[in-house]
mmCIF file of C-alpha atoms in Angstrom:
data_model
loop_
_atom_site.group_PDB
_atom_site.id
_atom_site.type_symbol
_atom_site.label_atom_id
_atom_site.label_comp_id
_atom_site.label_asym_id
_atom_site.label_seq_id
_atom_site.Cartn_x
_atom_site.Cartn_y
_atom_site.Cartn_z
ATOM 1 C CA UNK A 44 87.546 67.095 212.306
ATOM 2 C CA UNK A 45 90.170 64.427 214.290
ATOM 3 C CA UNK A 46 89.355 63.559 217.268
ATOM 4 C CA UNK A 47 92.402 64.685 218.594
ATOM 5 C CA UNK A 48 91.395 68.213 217.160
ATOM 6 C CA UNK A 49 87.966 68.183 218.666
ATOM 7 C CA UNK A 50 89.803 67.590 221.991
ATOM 8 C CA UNK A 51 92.194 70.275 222.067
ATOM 9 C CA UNK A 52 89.149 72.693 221.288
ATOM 10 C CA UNK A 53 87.627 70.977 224.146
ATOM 11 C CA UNK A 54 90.222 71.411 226.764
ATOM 12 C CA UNK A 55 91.133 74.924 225.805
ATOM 13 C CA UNK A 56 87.375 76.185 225.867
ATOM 14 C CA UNK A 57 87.517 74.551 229.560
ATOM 15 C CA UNK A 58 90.587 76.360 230.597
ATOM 16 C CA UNK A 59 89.328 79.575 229.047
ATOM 17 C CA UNK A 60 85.741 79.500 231.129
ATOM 18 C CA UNK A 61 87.850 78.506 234.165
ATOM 19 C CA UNK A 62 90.169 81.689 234.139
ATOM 20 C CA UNK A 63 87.266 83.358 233.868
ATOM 21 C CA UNK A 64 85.518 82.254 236.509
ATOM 22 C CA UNK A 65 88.611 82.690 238.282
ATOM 23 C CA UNK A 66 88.746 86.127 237.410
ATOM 24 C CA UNK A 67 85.033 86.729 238.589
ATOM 25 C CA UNK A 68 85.853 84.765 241.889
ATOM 26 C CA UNK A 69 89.031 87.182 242.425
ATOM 27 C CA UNK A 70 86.445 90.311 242.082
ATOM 28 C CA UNK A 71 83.990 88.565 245.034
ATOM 29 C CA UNK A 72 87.145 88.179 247.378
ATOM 30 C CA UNK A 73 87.879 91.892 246.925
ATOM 31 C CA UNK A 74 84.438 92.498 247.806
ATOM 32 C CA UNK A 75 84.798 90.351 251.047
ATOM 33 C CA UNK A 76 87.685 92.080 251.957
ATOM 34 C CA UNK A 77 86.174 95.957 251.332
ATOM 35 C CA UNK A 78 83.093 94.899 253.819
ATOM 36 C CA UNK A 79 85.743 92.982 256.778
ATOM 37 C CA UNK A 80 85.899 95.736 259.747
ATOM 38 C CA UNK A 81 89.819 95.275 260.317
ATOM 39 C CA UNK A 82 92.119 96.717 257.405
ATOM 40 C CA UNK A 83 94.142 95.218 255.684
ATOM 41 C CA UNK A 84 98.056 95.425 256.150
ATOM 42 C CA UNK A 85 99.706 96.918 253.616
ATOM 43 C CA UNK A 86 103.251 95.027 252.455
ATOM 44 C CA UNK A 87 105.716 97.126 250.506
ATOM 45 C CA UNK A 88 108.372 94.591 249.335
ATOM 46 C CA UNK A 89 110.590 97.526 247.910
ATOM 47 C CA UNK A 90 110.846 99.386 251.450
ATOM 48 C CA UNK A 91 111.319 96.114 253.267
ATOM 49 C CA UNK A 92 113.979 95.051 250.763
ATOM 50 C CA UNK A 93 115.710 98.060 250.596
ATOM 51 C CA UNK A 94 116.023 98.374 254.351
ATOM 52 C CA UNK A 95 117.520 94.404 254.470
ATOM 53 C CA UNK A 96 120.064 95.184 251.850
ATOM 54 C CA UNK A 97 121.555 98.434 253.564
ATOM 55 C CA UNK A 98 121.448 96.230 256.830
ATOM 56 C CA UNK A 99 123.804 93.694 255.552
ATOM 57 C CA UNK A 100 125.931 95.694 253.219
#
């Protein structure tokens, strides 16, 4: 194998271990957020643009 070959199969084994420790990260924060005593708000982007179209048309 190139060298150039042998560092392409390099970088993308990196990138795939870092989405998945991205991925296993993500799952920790949801766990952080299930255990906080406050809720969390709740954002519905269809309501809230619905409601600013009908204002200005």
């Amino acid at each position: 194998m190139s060298f150039s070959l042998v560092y392409l199969v390099l970088q993308v084994f990196h990138h795939m271990v870092l989405i998945f420790h991205s991925f296993k990260d993500f799952s920790d924060l949801e766990d952080f957020w299930d255990h906080l005593p406050v809720s969390r708000l709740k954002y519905n982007a269809l309501e809230d643009f619905q409601t600013t179209y009908l204002e200005v048309f």
